[in-house]
Amino acid sequence: MPELNVLIVDDSSVMRKIVDRSLRQAGLKLKEVFEASNGMEALARLQQTRVDLILSDINMPAMDGLELVRQIQGVDNAKGVPIVMITTDAGEARVIQAITNGAKGYIRKPFTPDQIKERVIPLLQV
Amino acid sequence: MNSQTQAPRPGRVQLILSAKSSGPSEAAIKLASLPRDETQQRFTLALDSAVTEVFEMMVGISLGSCGQVTLPRVADYTAMIGLAGELCGVLSFRCSLETAAGITAKMLETIERPSQETIRDALGEICNMVAGSFKVRVSDLAAQCWLSVPTVVSGSDYQLYPLTDGMRMQVSRTFGGTLLWLTLDLHGN
């Protein structure tokens, strides 16, 4: 698998670091990891940078993960990039909304590197 | 709770934690039909399993048991998150400064002492994940339940007053020999 550029979106800097570490522990080779603390920052980053994978929290200030996923569909630079939601709020309605908006999967917090591997790697091989 | 009902000292910050229900829901009716002790025991077990899972998976440590230990009047750190919908209330996580710094350092896999801001961030996430994990464990009773953004209070001169009139679940555990407490105060409706 080639080295990946990844965007991690979460309002918690601790959680962004844990997601970064878990991706590496899951065996993914990361070229560059970009971070954003909300949907607005993530959109601004995606206008400038092409990434291979986006992992996003749902509950965030300024712009939440569900709105981010919806708006990403209109960003040329992000067309076809798999988006995985990582959230404590994995209720059925929110998961359905995330998938409807364009997310390819979700991971419930707390998670293990194995769960990341299980959910993320198949999306990168499509 | 006795320590929380004492008259506040002048100048002491009082934090009123309010949780209002929007009225009896299907879940509330279902809960009300169950024996209170049984529900309280089940919720306490769910809370205990939730905190165990979060610490094992995200902090990389198994918490020790210590039985039921009296809730401290004031802890250096209190992280809180509100639950709304079919279950309505406040979940709080309390620990000392040393424990909070230790938990944060373990989460980040660092030996450096984390900053206050990083500690607050980490405790907020712990509280958030415990609430999420608890929700999953009782989803047959309350499928529709939402979480607020976590709030973390630090210092030594404050008191908490949860304005719930229902059930209180409390779990005490140890982290590296020091105590931490979780309480879940649920609204009575």
Coordinates of C-alpha atoms in Angstrom, one line a residue, chain A:
Chain A
M1 CA 0.0 0.0 0.0
P2 CA 1.4 3.4 -0.9
E3 CA 2.1 6.1 1.7
L4 CA -1.0 8.1 2.5
N5 CA -1.9 11.7 3.1
V6 CA -4.5 11.8 5.9
L7 CA -6.7 14.5 7.3
I8 CA -7.9 14.0 10.9
V9 CA -10.7 16.2 12.1
D10 CA -11.5 16.4 15.8
D11 CA -11.9 19.3 18.3
S12 CA -9.7 17.3 20.8
S13 CA -6.0 17.6 20.1
V14 CA -5.5 14.5 22.3
M15 CA -7.9 12.5 20.2
R16 CA -6.2 13.7 17.0
K17 CA -2.9 12.3 18.3
I18 CA -4.5 9.0 19.3
V19 CA -6.1 8.6 15.9
D20 CA -2.7 9.4 14.2
R21 CA -1.0 6.8 16.4
S22 CA -3.7 4.2 15.9
L23 CA -3.5 4.5 12.1
R24 CA 0.3 3.8 12.3
Q25 CA -0.3 0.9 14.7
A26 CA -2.9 -0.4 12.3
G27 CA -0.1 -0.8 9.8
L28 CA -0.9 2.2 7.5
K29 CA 2.1 4.1 6.1
L30 CA 1.5 7.8 6.5
K31 CA 3.2 10.3 4.4
E32 CA 1.7 13.4 5.9
V33 CA -1.0 13.9 8.5
F34 CA -3.0 17.1 8.4
E35 CA -5.2 18.1 11.4
A36 CA -8.3 20.3 11.7
S37 CA -10.3 21.1 14.8
N38 CA -13.6 21.5 13.1
G39 CA -15.4 21.2 9.8
M40 CA -14.5 24.8 8.6
E41 CA -10.8 24.2 9.1
A42 CA -11.1 20.9 7.4
L43 CA -12.8 22.4 4.3
A44 CA -10.1 25.1 4.1
R45 CA -7.4 22.4 4.2
L46 CA -9.1 20.4 1.5
Q47 CA -9.3 23.4 -0.8
Q48 CA -5.4 23.4 -0.7
T49 CA -4.5 19.8 -0.3
R50 CA -5.4 16.5 -1.8
V51 CA -5.6 13.7 0.8
D52 CA -6.2 10.0 0.5
L53 CA -8.3 9.5 3.6
I54 CA -10.4 11.7 6.0
L55 CA -11.3 10.6 9.5
S56 CA -13.7 13.0 11.3
D57 CA -15.4 13.3 14.6
I58 CA -19.1 14.3 14.5
N59 CA -19.7 16.6 17.5
M60 CA -17.5 19.6 16.9
P61 CA -18.0 23.4 17.2
A62 CA -18.3 25.8 14.2
M63 CA -19.1 23.0 11.8
D64 CA -19.9 19.4 12.8
G65 CA -18.8 16.3 11.1
L66 CA -22.2 15.6 9.4
E67 CA -22.2 19.0 7.7
L68 CA -18.5 18.6 6.8
V69 CA -19.3 15.3 5.0
R70 CA -22.1 17.0 3.1
Q71 CA -20.0 20.0 2.1
I72 CA -17.0 17.8 1.1
Q73 CA -19.1 16.4 -1.7
G74 CA -18.9 19.8 -3.4
V75 CA -15.1 20.1 -3.1
D76 CA -13.4 19.0 -6.3
N77 CA -10.1 18.2 -4.5
A78 CA -11.9 15.7 -2.3
K79 CA -13.9 13.8 -4.9
G80 CA -13.8 10.1 -4.2
V81 CA -11.8 10.4 -1.0
P82 CA -13.1 8.0 1.6
I83 CA -14.5 9.6 4.8
V84 CA -14.8 7.6 8.0
M85 CA -16.6 9.1 11.0
I86 CA -15.0 8.4 14.4
T87 CA -17.5 9.3 17.2
T88 CA -18.8 8.5 20.6
D89 CA -22.2 9.3 19.2
A90 CA -22.8 6.3 17.1
G91 CA -26.5 6.2 17.3
E92 CA -28.4 4.7 14.4
A93 CA -29.9 7.9 13.2
R94 CA -26.6 9.8 13.1
V95 CA -24.8 6.9 11.4
I96 CA -27.5 6.8 8.7
Q97 CA -27.2 10.6 8.3
A98 CA -23.4 10.4 8.0
I99 CA -23.7 7.6 5.3
T100 CA -26.4 9.5 3.5
N101 CA -24.2 12.6 3.5
G102 CA -21.4 10.7 1.9
A103 CA -19.3 9.0 4.7
K104 CA -18.1 5.5 3.9
G105 CA -18.0 4.1 7.4
Y106 CA -17.8 4.9 11.1
I107 CA -15.8 3.8 14.1
R108 CA -17.1 4.1 17.6
K109 CA -14.9 5.7 20.3
P110 CA -13.3 4.0 22.2
F111 CA -11.6 2.0 19.5
T112 CA -8.5 -0.2 19.0
P113 CA -6.0 0.0 16.2
D114 CA -7.5 -3.3 14.9
Q115 CA -10.9 -1.8 14.6
I116 CA -9.3 1.1 12.5
K117 CA -7.6 -1.5 10.3
E118 CA -10.8 -3.4 9.9
R119 CA -12.8 -0.4 8.8
V120 CA -10.3 1.7 7.0
I121 CA -8.1 -0.6 4.9
P122 CA -11.0 -2.1 2.8
L123 CA -11.9 1.5 1.8
L124 CA -8.4 2.2 0.6
Q125 CA -8.3 -0.9 -1.6
V126 CA -11.4 0.0 -3.6

